[in-house]
Amino acid sequence: MARLRMGMIGGGPGAFIGPVHRIAAELDREIELVAGVFSSDADRSRAGGEAYRIDPDRAYPSLDAMFAAEKARGDGIDFVAIVSPNHHHLPAAKAALAAGYPVLSDKPMTATFAEAKELGEIVGQAGLPYGLSYTYSGYPLVREARERVAAGAIGSVRKVVVEYPQGWLAGEASGKQAEWRVDPARSGAGGCIGDIGVHAFHLAEFITGLRVTELLADLAAVVPGRALDDDCTVLLRFDNGARGVLLASQIEVGELNGLRIRLYGETGGIVWHQERPNTLTIHTIDGRTEIVHAGGAALGPIAQAATRTPAGHPEGYLEAFANLYRDFAKQLRGEPGSLIPGIDDGLRGMAFIDTAVRASADRAGWTAFTV
Amino acid sequence: MARLRMGMIGGGPGAFIGPVHRIAAELDREIELVAGVFSSDADRSRAGGEAYRIDPDRAYPSLDAMFAAEKARGDGIDFVAIVSPNHHHLPAAKAALAAGYPVLSDKPMTATFAEAKELGEIVGQAGLPYGLSYTYSGYPLVREARERVAAGAIGSVRKVVVEYPQGWLAGEASGKQAEWRVDPARSGAGGCIGDIGVHAFHLAEFITGLRVTELLADLAAVVPGRALDDDCTVLLRFDNGARGVLLASQIEVGELNGLRIRLYGETGGIVWHQERPNTLTIHTIDGRTEIVHAGGAALGPIAQAATRTPAGHPEGYLEAFANLYRDFAKQLRGEPGSLIPGIDDGLRGMAFIDTAVRASADRAGWTAFTV
Amino acid sequence: MARLRMGMIGGGPGAFIGPVHRIAAELDREIELVAGVFSSDADRSRAGGEAYRIDPDRAYPSLDAMFAAEKARGDGIDFVAIVSPNHHHLPAAKAALAAGYPVLSDKPMTATFAEAKELGEIVGQAGLPYGLSYTYSGYPLVREARERVAAGAIGSVRKVVVEYPQGWLAGEASGKQAEWRVDPARSGAGGCIGDIGVHAFHLAEFITGLRVTELLADLAAVVPGRALDDDCTVLLRFDNGARGVLLASQIEVGELNGLRIRLYGETGGIVWHQERPNTLTIHTIDGRTEIVHAGGAALGPIAQAATRTPAGHPEGYLEAFANLYRDFAKQLRGEPGSLIPGIDDGLRGMAFIDTAVRASADRAGWTAFTV
Amino acid sequence: MARLRMGMIGGGPGAFIGPVHRIAAELDREIELVAGVFSSDADRSRAGGEAYRIDPDRAYPSLDAMFAAEKARGDGIDFVAIVSPNHHHLPAAKAALAAGYPVLSDKPMTATFAEAKELGEIVGQAGLPYGLSYTYSGYPLVREARERVAAGAIGSVRKVVVEYPQGWLAGEASGKQAEWRVDPARSGAGGCIGDIGVHAFHLAEFITGLRVTELLADLAAVVPGRALDDDCTVLLRFDNGARGVLLASQIEVGELNGLRIRLYGETGGIVWHQERPNTLTIHTIDGRTEIVHAGGAALGPIAQAATRTPAGHPEGYLEAFANLYRDFAKQLRGEPGSLIPGIDDGLRGMAFIDTAVRASADRAGWTAFTV
């Protein structure tokens, strides 16, 4: 069975997330990076192609060039991965879909909620697969948690605490990664809330299977002179009445990438931490605490399928990301079982950013959450 | 130098906190329990006295009886410790102060803010020492954190996340400890917020040296049929503009007594967790993480004085509590250096409970915090 | 019921373990320190008495003086606690037993195995209670582990790994605590092996219920110029054929008081670590890992009785020590249920030190262990 | 720059380590799997090729077939990776070297020390690159530890404790992975000592830069009926006089893949644990403890180069393995900086297994270690 051929949009010299997508896509040898527009600057795109060691002829200067050339080949690309900053997501996805290519996009879906709705309609009309890299939903134990909650392991969920602390923007934002994130023109209306808060939001909905119906947001730009929020507190209500707290920050000095979630139901609790992703803690109301290990015998089949090594061999961020690509490959091949987020998750994420930013600006108190 | 003699009010058969006060008071042999009104029921008071192995003649049936008898002795009590449920705190303290006895009271100060103000005035007029057992401020590394923040170790504080998760009231509240806590007549207006939220509030102010000026509260009784809150989210603003989040819950299944605090400033971060109280994590903005050990060489003199064993010999809750008693003994002897909370902390705590309960009931949004 | 009255031998100004014994003895109010010979120097003994706040008349200059005076009182001491350096243990215990007093002695039993055998016979003839402070056997979860092993939770034990790493003697030994420990005249033949290795040995036998029958020892004085061992490796065989490894060191820089034990049987494993004493990890061969919490619902009655606070309120070294004193009080009162180590444990400990020191000096290979 | 082309030997259906090698080799896109003899059974080899999604024509039934066909192609393989059980390592390597191909071999080098010496000579004569997958030396923080030790961060090393506990062979050995490991015909003379003990041995020498000169071994087959050791204790002496303890076991129920190492020198200590590979703990003799994070600012350039994501994004076993392949690619290209183990490490490892097995069988006591 041949590998699926991927064209990358973005991810040129200096990018962090481009190489991550490349590794994730290829990890299981179901997908191969063969082409790309790695930058809108032709020289930089070529340099990107070299870094990825692809055929130099397939490092294109523009989307049009890529689509035209790849269509003309017998072994042209099967889909595109969009890994450029947020404001490129919509135009790139539109162009790719118009050219008939399925899209796997880095999150968030677009720069604004309005754009997201536009893209949502376009995807609907195109009838092509669309996947979104809410990476953390690819972790085996996140999927295990989701299965266990669905199976009633903690009873009806009452409380969700999801946090995503980082500290790397506590000082001045310098460097390629930092600069676009604090620039509304490139990031969109949300700073921290769009960069990482939305991951936390998705994780909470993904694991619980619940939907947020109302929120109260308190966002701030803590570092002087910053135009976008870098510290966010959002209170949540879910459709079953459960209460939630979502904390995200990029000014918490010393925090690395500390996404973590705690779920409490009528009869149990579940705790997971991204920086120690290979264990899941399960509490039951009779006072027992169990540790579940990635790769271990206690895992259900979905989590089991999402691990590549036996328990005790740490898997991490890249492997979780690869699980999303493996899911997307399934979708492209028409196979069942994909858990990769798609348009609905994307729209909900953009609605979350939009609602939180607006509600916070107005000190609006509790605000209905609708998509 | 003779030991100070303590009379206990409350703490009879079945009580949890009475024996804890006894152990804490006596741990350093500066104080001795010699008398008490352990229950308002004479038989139960006597049984309490037996359990504590005090002179049976000094287990009194009433406060009046105790004060009269103890005053008549040459070796009568020097102060009282009030360890009964919240609604007894005011009358017991009033009676003791009127009889000329200093008071160490379990928290919260009283059942209501109005009572607290009344007591505050009485204490002021009495001119007698008054201490309050915000136990967690007695931990050596909490004090170390306070010293380091004051010394500028993390720069100006920007963000405080303080949490106090418990799970023991996730089911039906049964047993002596649980029942009074969910009963407004004995607990006062606050449930979880008064039982544990106020500890978190005090800890945040104690370590940072900042004062809350505004809050937004979202309290709920999650367990059906409960009259008092059992799950609390409170957003905070401090007088230097810092942002805060305070989470307290008693329905988080599997959480034991998970008080923890994270402070982030312009140049560093500090993390402490009550269930692992003997380490303090210090982050600095240059990317370094240091672990400070209780009893270790890196401690300042205040924390050093609050430990009794070398690093690696775990000290815990009882020792932290004992530090408050040691402070109170200092105060009674007119010695400097006491860090035990007093009237001001008590009033602020009661104002916190009161404001949070009111603001939450009204869905009032951001509410000024004044004492 | 009156408290038992304790006389202390040793523990004067500058001592670490004296105050620890005092706190532990009094923690449950079953015992009271009332007298002592805190130093063989009369002035220092008096200063010790003042520090403990006992009646100045009962801080004696010599054992003879204490025994004579206390016998003459109606409220004289009921037993003695010996907390002086190792070479005092035998003469002090002999004198106390001769005077008719039960003895609770700090470990190790004596300075040499020969002395231990002598003391063992004396105790046998005296027919008086004798307890030994292998402190770590007082931890609730150590006792829980013992109960679970006895109940077959891990099947027949196959392997024991017990370690006791410290780092405080990695540099020059200075200060009162360090100096006597590296001096053969005061410590006896063993350095690290006698100071901490013997704790590890006792813990292994205590939890497993097995007895060591053979050992291979490799002891060394790593720090130049040191007369006694400061780093020990001992291989063990137990009477059921189980294999063991015992590591103890005082030159492992950064290690604090890291006693830990791992037991593996045919069907399970148990892990405990003194620096995190309030959790016990239980593995079963079907791949499950359970965390048991001190004070939690999963504890058996013996461990439950050894905790004083609910789960989540850390208890530590002093509380574990207090459990030994509570056991000893039971013994003095003729009550059942004491788990405090006694003469047999003491003899085995001294035999362990003696055998290990000899076997190591000779590079003797596997050596039979007999008492 | 074109990718290097890899041919795999072994790793067919049901293999664990074959896919791991494939992922590791390709992770950085410097190497591509293009051919293989995945099994000595032609059908199974073909099935292996399909699973890896390589050109079906390049899944060969024998080494001879592969070498002949690949040599005939313009784009033939550049090197081979040997991932079959231990007894195949020598013949496969010999054949590959004879055909002119560099070799990256799974560890251990061969089944016996005699074979290793034979292979060592062949490699010497062939003058071709030879790499060995002591995977754990690929972890960024292992390399950081090595750099720090070399730079004197802990002073002269005095003590090494390296452990490799597993529990998966505590019961009956069933399944493809387990069966060959307990079979002397396929594993060689060592069971646990050869499967994992040798990893621990290599890690200790790799990080410290020291060489073992003497050892004392105590190996056993704990599970009844087992022909090879499943539990190993080895005492070590290093060439600078440092003392070491190496523990490896496959019968420690509940242990997953718990390789860990602690190094103590005159002025500091370093601790690393494979199951939490992204932090390194550094102790200094002044009582400080620092946590170093993979991907963080405190890393030296070598460790920095071995990470692919920012701190807080967990990397694990596959990424560590990929670092070895990246090193090997450097070597093939004649670039400097490779840290992949080679012939010398292989010989030392085989000598370790051989010496330990012999010394243990004889109860030989301390035995000189020579290669």
PDB file of C-alpha atoms in Angstrom, chain A residues 130-332:
ATOM      1  CA  TYR A 130     -10.543  18.506   6.804  1.00  0.00           C
ATOM      2  CA  GLY A 131      -8.523  17.817   9.951  1.00  0.00           C
ATOM      3  CA  LEU A 132      -7.280  20.089  12.684  1.00  0.00           C
ATOM      4  CA  SER A 133      -4.246  19.526  14.867  1.00  0.00           C
ATOM      5  CA  TYR A 134      -5.489  19.740  18.400  1.00  0.00           C
ATOM      6  CA  THR A 135      -2.392  17.761  19.170  1.00  0.00           C
ATOM      7  CA  TYR A 136      -3.107  16.805  22.731  1.00  0.00           C
ATOM      8  CA  SER A 137      -6.151  14.781  21.770  1.00  0.00           C
ATOM      9  CA  GLY A 138      -3.674  12.385  20.157  1.00  0.00           C
ATOM     10  CA  TYR A 139      -2.153  11.218  23.441  1.00  0.00           C
ATOM     11  CA  PRO A 140      -3.048   7.602  24.222  1.00  0.00           C
ATOM     12  CA  LEU A 141      -4.043   8.347  27.779  1.00  0.00           C
ATOM     13  CA  VAL A 142      -6.198  11.275  26.735  1.00  0.00           C
ATOM     14  CA  ARG A 143      -8.076   8.841  24.571  1.00  0.00           C
ATOM     15  CA  GLU A 144      -8.168   6.340  27.402  1.00  0.00           C
ATOM     16  CA  ALA A 145      -9.624   9.005  29.685  1.00  0.00           C
ATOM     17  CA  ARG A 146     -12.260   9.798  27.072  1.00  0.00           C
ATOM     18  CA  GLU A 147     -13.215   6.150  26.775  1.00  0.00           C
ATOM     19  CA  ARG A 148     -13.415   5.694  30.509  1.00  0.00           C
ATOM     20  CA  VAL A 149     -15.560   8.766  31.013  1.00  0.00           C
ATOM     21  CA  ALA A 150     -17.862   7.583  28.253  1.00  0.00           C
ATOM     22  CA  ALA A 151     -18.059   4.187  29.909  1.00  0.00           C
ATOM     23  CA  GLY A 152     -19.141   5.774  33.169  1.00  0.00           C
ATOM     24  CA  ALA A 153     -15.941   5.284  35.136  1.00  0.00           C
ATOM     25  CA  ILE A 154     -16.490   8.490  37.104  1.00  0.00           C
ATOM     26  CA  GLY A 155     -20.244   8.800  36.759  1.00  0.00           C
ATOM     27  CA  SER A 156     -21.787  11.970  35.467  1.00  0.00           C
ATOM     28  CA  VAL A 157     -19.135  14.689  35.197  1.00  0.00           C
ATOM     29  CA  ARG A 158     -19.592  17.503  37.707  1.00  0.00           C
ATOM     30  CA  LYS A 159     -16.411  19.503  37.508  1.00  0.00           C
ATOM     31  CA  VAL A 160     -13.610  20.088  35.045  1.00  0.00           C
ATOM     32  CA  VAL A 161     -10.394  21.924  35.828  1.00  0.00           C
ATOM     33  CA  VAL A 162      -8.203  22.365  32.787  1.00  0.00           C
ATOM     34  CA  GLU A 163      -5.025  24.407  32.866  1.00  0.00           C
ATOM     35  CA  TYR A 164      -2.427  25.326  30.329  1.00  0.00           C
ATOM     36  CA  PRO A 165       0.378  27.245  32.007  1.00  0.00           C
ATOM     37  CA  GLN A 166       3.433  28.458  30.129  1.00  0.00           C
ATOM     38  CA  GLY A 167       6.047  31.005  31.063  1.00  0.00           C
ATOM     39  CA  TRP A 168       7.960  31.716  27.903  1.00  0.00           C
ATOM     40  CA  LEU A 169       6.242  35.047  27.190  1.00  0.00           C
ATOM     41  CA  ALA A 170       6.761  36.440  30.684  1.00  0.00           C
ATOM     42  CA  GLY A 171       9.483  38.709  29.379  1.00  0.00           C
ATOM     43  CA  GLU A 172       9.683  40.586  26.135  1.00  0.00           C
ATOM     44  CA  ALA A 173       8.437  38.569  23.171  1.00  0.00           C
ATOM     45  CA  SER A 174      11.427  38.074  20.934  1.00  0.00           C
ATOM     46  CA  GLY A 175      12.247  35.508  18.303  1.00  0.00           C
ATOM     47  CA  LYS A 176      10.222  34.204  15.401  1.00  0.00           C
ATOM     48  CA  GLN A 177       7.954  32.046  17.547  1.00  0.00           C
ATOM     49  CA  ALA A 178       7.093  34.779  20.007  1.00  0.00           C
ATOM     50  CA  GLU A 179       6.710  37.716  17.691  1.00  0.00           C
ATOM     51  CA  TRP A 180       3.806  36.610  15.578  1.00  0.00           C
ATOM     52  CA  ARG A 181       1.966  35.321  18.590  1.00  0.00           C
ATOM     53  CA  VAL A 182       1.741  38.776  20.170  1.00  0.00           C
ATOM     54  CA  ASP A 183       0.805  40.488  16.905  1.00  0.00           C
ATOM     55  CA  PRO A 184      -2.960  40.780  16.290  1.00  0.00           C
ATOM     56  CA  ALA A 185      -2.383  41.038  12.546  1.00  0.00           C
ATOM     57  CA  ARG A 186      -0.933  37.568  12.449  1.00  0.00           C
ATOM     58  CA  SER A 187      -2.527  35.871  15.450  1.00  0.00           C
ATOM     59  CA  GLY A 188      -6.066  37.173  15.276  1.00  0.00           C
ATOM     60  CA  ALA A 189      -8.069  38.535  18.181  1.00  0.00           C
ATOM     61  CA  GLY A 190      -6.764  36.090  20.725  1.00  0.00           C
ATOM     62  CA  GLY A 191      -3.264  35.851  22.117  1.00  0.00           C
ATOM     63  CA  CYS A 192      -2.813  33.250  24.800  1.00  0.00           C
ATOM     64  CA  ILE A 193      -6.466  32.246  24.514  1.00  0.00           C
ATOM     65  CA  GLY A 194      -5.991  31.415  20.831  1.00  0.00           C
ATOM     66  CA  ASP A 195      -2.544  29.956  21.095  1.00  0.00           C
ATOM     67  CA  ILE A 196      -3.058  27.603  24.013  1.00  0.00           C
ATOM     68  CA  GLY A 197      -6.385  28.327  25.704  1.00  0.00           C
ATOM     69  CA  VAL A 198      -8.159  26.778  22.776  1.00  0.00           C
ATOM     70  CA  HIS A 199      -6.172  23.559  23.229  1.00  0.00           C
ATOM     71  CA  ALA A 200      -7.415  23.386  26.804  1.00  0.00           C
ATOM     72  CA  PHE A 201     -10.954  24.068  25.654  1.00  0.00           C
ATOM     73  CA  HIS A 202     -10.807  21.319  23.070  1.00  0.00           C
ATOM     74  CA  LEU A 203      -9.267  18.856  25.504  1.00  0.00           C
ATOM     75  CA  ALA A 204     -12.060  19.447  28.011  1.00  0.00           C
ATOM     76  CA  GLU A 205     -14.772  18.862  25.441  1.00  0.00           C
ATOM     77  CA  PHE A 206     -12.912  15.974  23.834  1.00  0.00           C
ATOM     78  CA  ILE A 207     -12.458  13.975  27.011  1.00  0.00           C
ATOM     79  CA  THR A 208     -15.787  14.702  28.649  1.00  0.00           C
ATOM     80  CA  GLY A 209     -17.946  14.518  25.543  1.00  0.00           C
ATOM     81  CA  LEU A 210     -19.750  17.534  27.009  1.00  0.00           C
ATOM     82  CA  ARG A 211     -20.298  20.876  25.318  1.00  0.00           C
ATOM     83  CA  VAL A 212     -19.727  24.291  26.824  1.00  0.00           C
ATOM     84  CA  THR A 213     -22.905  26.374  26.893  1.00  0.00           C
ATOM     85  CA  GLU A 214     -21.886  29.433  28.862  1.00  0.00           C
ATOM     86  CA  LEU A 215     -18.678  31.106  29.917  1.00  0.00           C
ATOM     87  CA  LEU A 216     -17.250  33.957  31.918  1.00  0.00           C
ATOM     88  CA  ALA A 217     -13.897  35.253  30.753  1.00  0.00           C
ATOM     89  CA  ASP A 218     -11.204  37.345  32.323  1.00  0.00           C
ATOM     90  CA  LEU A 219      -8.339  37.897  29.888  1.00  0.00           C
ATOM     91  CA  ALA A 220      -5.472  40.316  30.290  1.00  0.00           C
ATOM     92  CA  ALA A 221      -2.293  41.478  28.691  1.00  0.00           C
ATOM     93  CA  VAL A 222      -0.083  41.334  31.740  1.00  0.00           C
ATOM     94  CA  VAL A 223       3.231  42.240  30.154  1.00  0.00           C
ATOM     95  CA  PRO A 224       3.246  46.003  29.609  1.00  0.00           C
ATOM     96  CA  GLY A 225       2.742  47.100  26.034  1.00  0.00           C
ATOM     97  CA  ARG A 226       1.332  43.837  24.800  1.00  0.00           C
ATOM     98  CA  ALA A 227      -1.656  44.092  22.441  1.00  0.00           C
ATOM     99  CA  LEU A 228      -3.021  40.598  22.997  1.00  0.00           C
ATOM    100  CA  ASP A 229      -3.936  38.669  26.115  1.00  0.00           C
ATOM    101  CA  ASP A 230      -1.194  36.643  27.746  1.00  0.00           C
ATOM    102  CA  ASP A 231      -3.127  35.415  30.778  1.00  0.00           C
ATOM    103  CA  CYS A 232      -6.634  33.966  30.754  1.00  0.00           C
ATOM    104  CA  THR A 233      -9.156  32.740  33.263  1.00  0.00           C
ATOM    105  CA  VAL A 234     -12.406  31.359  31.918  1.00  0.00           C
ATOM    106  CA  LEU A 235     -15.235  29.851  33.917  1.00  0.00           C
ATOM    107  CA  LEU A 236     -17.319  27.307  32.074  1.00  0.00           C
ATOM    108  CA  ARG A 237     -20.701  25.653  32.220  1.00  0.00           C
ATOM    109  CA  PHE A 238     -21.313  22.462  30.291  1.00  0.00           C
ATOM    110  CA  ASP A 239     -24.517  21.160  28.786  1.00  0.00           C
ATOM    111  CA  ASN A 240     -25.097  18.678  31.595  1.00  0.00           C
ATOM    112  CA  GLY A 241     -24.738  21.429  34.181  1.00  0.00           C
ATOM    113  CA  ALA A 242     -21.132  20.585  35.046  1.00  0.00           C
ATOM    114  CA  ARG A 243     -18.916  23.433  36.174  1.00  0.00           C
ATOM    115  CA  GLY A 244     -15.536  24.160  34.649  1.00  0.00           C
ATOM    116  CA  VAL A 245     -12.483  26.319  35.121  1.00  0.00           C
ATOM    117  CA  LEU A 246     -10.028  26.940  32.304  1.00  0.00           C
ATOM    118  CA  LEU A 247      -6.743  28.643  33.072  1.00  0.00           C
ATOM    119  CA  ALA A 248      -4.198  29.494  30.424  1.00  0.00           C
ATOM    120  CA  SER A 249      -1.205  31.723  30.761  1.00  0.00           C
ATOM    121  CA  GLN A 250       2.034  32.510  29.031  1.00  0.00           C
ATOM    122  CA  ILE A 251       3.501  34.652  31.803  1.00  0.00           C
ATOM    123  CA  GLU A 252       3.833  32.010  34.508  1.00  0.00           C
ATOM    124  CA  VAL A 253       7.592  31.951  34.844  1.00  0.00           C
ATOM    125  CA  GLY A 254       9.002  28.452  34.965  1.00  0.00           C
ATOM    126  CA  GLU A 255       5.975  26.733  33.521  1.00  0.00           C
ATOM    127  CA  LEU A 256       6.923  24.932  30.360  1.00  0.00           C
ATOM    128  CA  ASN A 257       4.011  23.367  28.530  1.00  0.00           C
ATOM    129  CA  GLY A 258       1.956  22.326  31.481  1.00  0.00           C
ATOM    130  CA  LEU A 259      -1.381  21.413  29.975  1.00  0.00           C
ATOM    131  CA  ARG A 260      -3.273  19.326  32.498  1.00  0.00           C
ATOM    132  CA  ILE A 261      -6.826  18.330  33.177  1.00  0.00           C
ATOM    133  CA  ARG A 262      -8.749  17.069  36.165  1.00  0.00           C
ATOM    134  CA  LEU A 263     -12.249  15.687  35.828  1.00  0.00           C
ATOM    135  CA  TYR A 264     -14.512  14.870  38.712  1.00  0.00           C
ATOM    136  CA  GLY A 265     -17.759  13.004  38.477  1.00  0.00           C
ATOM    137  CA  GLU A 266     -20.278  11.618  40.901  1.00  0.00           C
ATOM    138  CA  THR A 267     -18.250   8.501  41.549  1.00  0.00           C
ATOM    139  CA  GLY A 268     -14.691   9.164  40.472  1.00  0.00           C
ATOM    140  CA  GLY A 269     -11.981  11.469  39.276  1.00  0.00           C
ATOM    141  CA  ILE A 270      -9.405  11.403  36.486  1.00  0.00           C
ATOM    142  CA  VAL A 271      -6.174  13.367  36.282  1.00  0.00           C
ATOM    143  CA  TRP A 272      -3.808  13.745  33.324  1.00  0.00           C
ATOM    144  CA  HIS A 273      -0.775  15.979  32.810  1.00  0.00           C
ATOM    145  CA  GLN A 274       0.825  16.546  29.430  1.00  0.00           C
ATOM    146  CA  GLU A 275       4.338  16.783  30.816  1.00  0.00           C
ATOM    147  CA  ARG A 276       3.936  13.311  32.334  1.00  0.00           C
ATOM    148  CA  PRO A 277       1.721  11.957  29.598  1.00  0.00           C
ATOM    149  CA  ASN A 278       2.313   8.271  30.151  1.00  0.00           C
ATOM    150  CA  THR A 279       0.336   7.911  33.337  1.00  0.00           C
ATOM    151  CA  LEU A 280      -3.289   8.539  34.090  1.00  0.00           C
ATOM    152  CA  THR A 281      -4.564   8.733  37.635  1.00  0.00           C
ATOM    153  CA  ILE A 282      -7.995   7.350  38.369  1.00  0.00           C
ATOM    154  CA  HIS A 283      -9.718   7.960  41.683  1.00  0.00           C
ATOM    155  CA  THR A 284     -12.876   6.230  42.795  1.00  0.00           C
ATOM    156  CA  ILE A 285     -15.246   7.390  45.489  1.00  0.00           C
ATOM    157  CA  ASP A 286     -14.438   4.409  47.671  1.00  0.00           C
ATOM    158  CA  GLY A 287     -11.008   5.938  48.250  1.00  0.00           C
ATOM    159  CA  ARG A 288      -8.963   3.992  45.726  1.00  0.00           C
ATOM    160  CA  THR A 289      -6.355   5.506  43.434  1.00  0.00           C
ATOM    161  CA  GLU A 290      -5.128   3.642  40.393  1.00  0.00           C
ATOM    162  CA  ILE A 291      -2.276   4.559  38.071  1.00  0.00           C
ATOM    163  CA  VAL A 292      -2.778   3.543  34.461  1.00  0.00           C
ATOM    164  CA  HIS A 293       0.353   3.288  32.310  1.00  0.00           C
ATOM    165  CA  ALA A 294       0.580   3.999  28.600  1.00  0.00           C
ATOM    166  CA  GLY A 295       1.306   0.741  26.860  1.00  0.00           C
ATOM    167  CA  GLY A 296       0.115  -1.226  29.860  1.00  0.00           C
ATOM    168  CA  ALA A 297      -2.381  -4.038  30.188  1.00  0.00           C
ATOM    169  CA  ALA A 298      -5.117  -1.868  31.696  1.00  0.00           C
ATOM    170  CA  LEU A 299      -5.579   0.180  28.523  1.00  0.00           C
ATOM    171  CA  GLY A 300      -8.583  -0.134  26.296  1.00  0.00           C
ATOM    172  CA  PRO A 301      -8.121  -0.915  22.601  1.00  0.00           C
ATOM    173  CA  ILE A 302      -8.251   2.694  21.401  1.00  0.00           C
ATOM    174  CA  ALA A 303      -5.450   3.832  23.669  1.00  0.00           C
ATOM    175  CA  GLN A 304      -3.578   0.612  23.031  1.00  0.00           C
ATOM    176  CA  ALA A 305      -3.670   1.305  19.292  1.00  0.00           C
ATOM    177  CA  ALA A 306      -2.292   4.774  19.931  1.00  0.00           C
ATOM    178  CA  THR A 307       0.948   3.532  21.525  1.00  0.00           C
ATOM    179  CA  ARG A 308       3.942   2.177  19.655  1.00  0.00           C
ATOM    180  CA  THR A 309       6.124   0.811  22.435  1.00  0.00           C
ATOM    181  CA  PRO A 310       5.611  -1.237  25.604  1.00  0.00           C
ATOM    182  CA  ALA A 311       4.851   0.442  28.924  1.00  0.00           C
ATOM    183  CA  GLY A 312       7.885   2.175  30.366  1.00  0.00           C
ATOM    184  CA  HIS A 313       9.179   3.416  27.030  1.00  0.00           C
ATOM    185  CA  PRO A 314       8.146   7.067  27.166  1.00  0.00           C
ATOM    186  CA  GLU A 315       6.224   8.360  24.214  1.00  0.00           C
ATOM    187  CA  GLY A 316       5.517  12.037  23.924  1.00  0.00           C
ATOM    188  CA  TYR A 317       4.403  14.993  21.930  1.00  0.00           C
ATOM    189  CA  LEU A 318       5.601  13.818  18.543  1.00  0.00           C
ATOM    190  CA  GLU A 319       3.923  10.444  18.895  1.00  0.00           C
ATOM    191  CA  ALA A 320       0.679  12.082  19.984  1.00  0.00           C
ATOM    192  CA  PHE A 321       0.859  14.320  16.955  1.00  0.00           C
ATOM    193  CA  ALA A 322       1.533  11.315  14.761  1.00  0.00           C
ATOM    194  CA  ASN A 323      -1.665   9.745  16.035  1.00  0.00           C
ATOM    195  CA  LEU A 324      -3.604  12.618  14.511  1.00  0.00           C
ATOM    196  CA  TYR A 325      -1.899  12.103  11.181  1.00  0.00           C
ATOM    197  CA  ARG A 326      -2.572   8.396  11.341  1.00  0.00           C
ATOM    198  CA  ASP A 327      -6.229   9.222  11.935  1.00  0.00           C
ATOM    199  CA  PHE A 328      -6.230  11.621   9.035  1.00  0.00           C
ATOM    200  CA  ALA A 329      -4.717   8.986   6.789  1.00  0.00           C
ATOM    201  CA  LYS A 330      -7.540   6.673   7.805  1.00  0.00           C
ATOM    202  CA  GLN A 331     -10.016   9.317   6.798  1.00  0.00           C
ATOM    203  CA  LEU A 332      -8.355   9.844   3.446  1.00  0.00           C
TER     204      LEU A 332
END
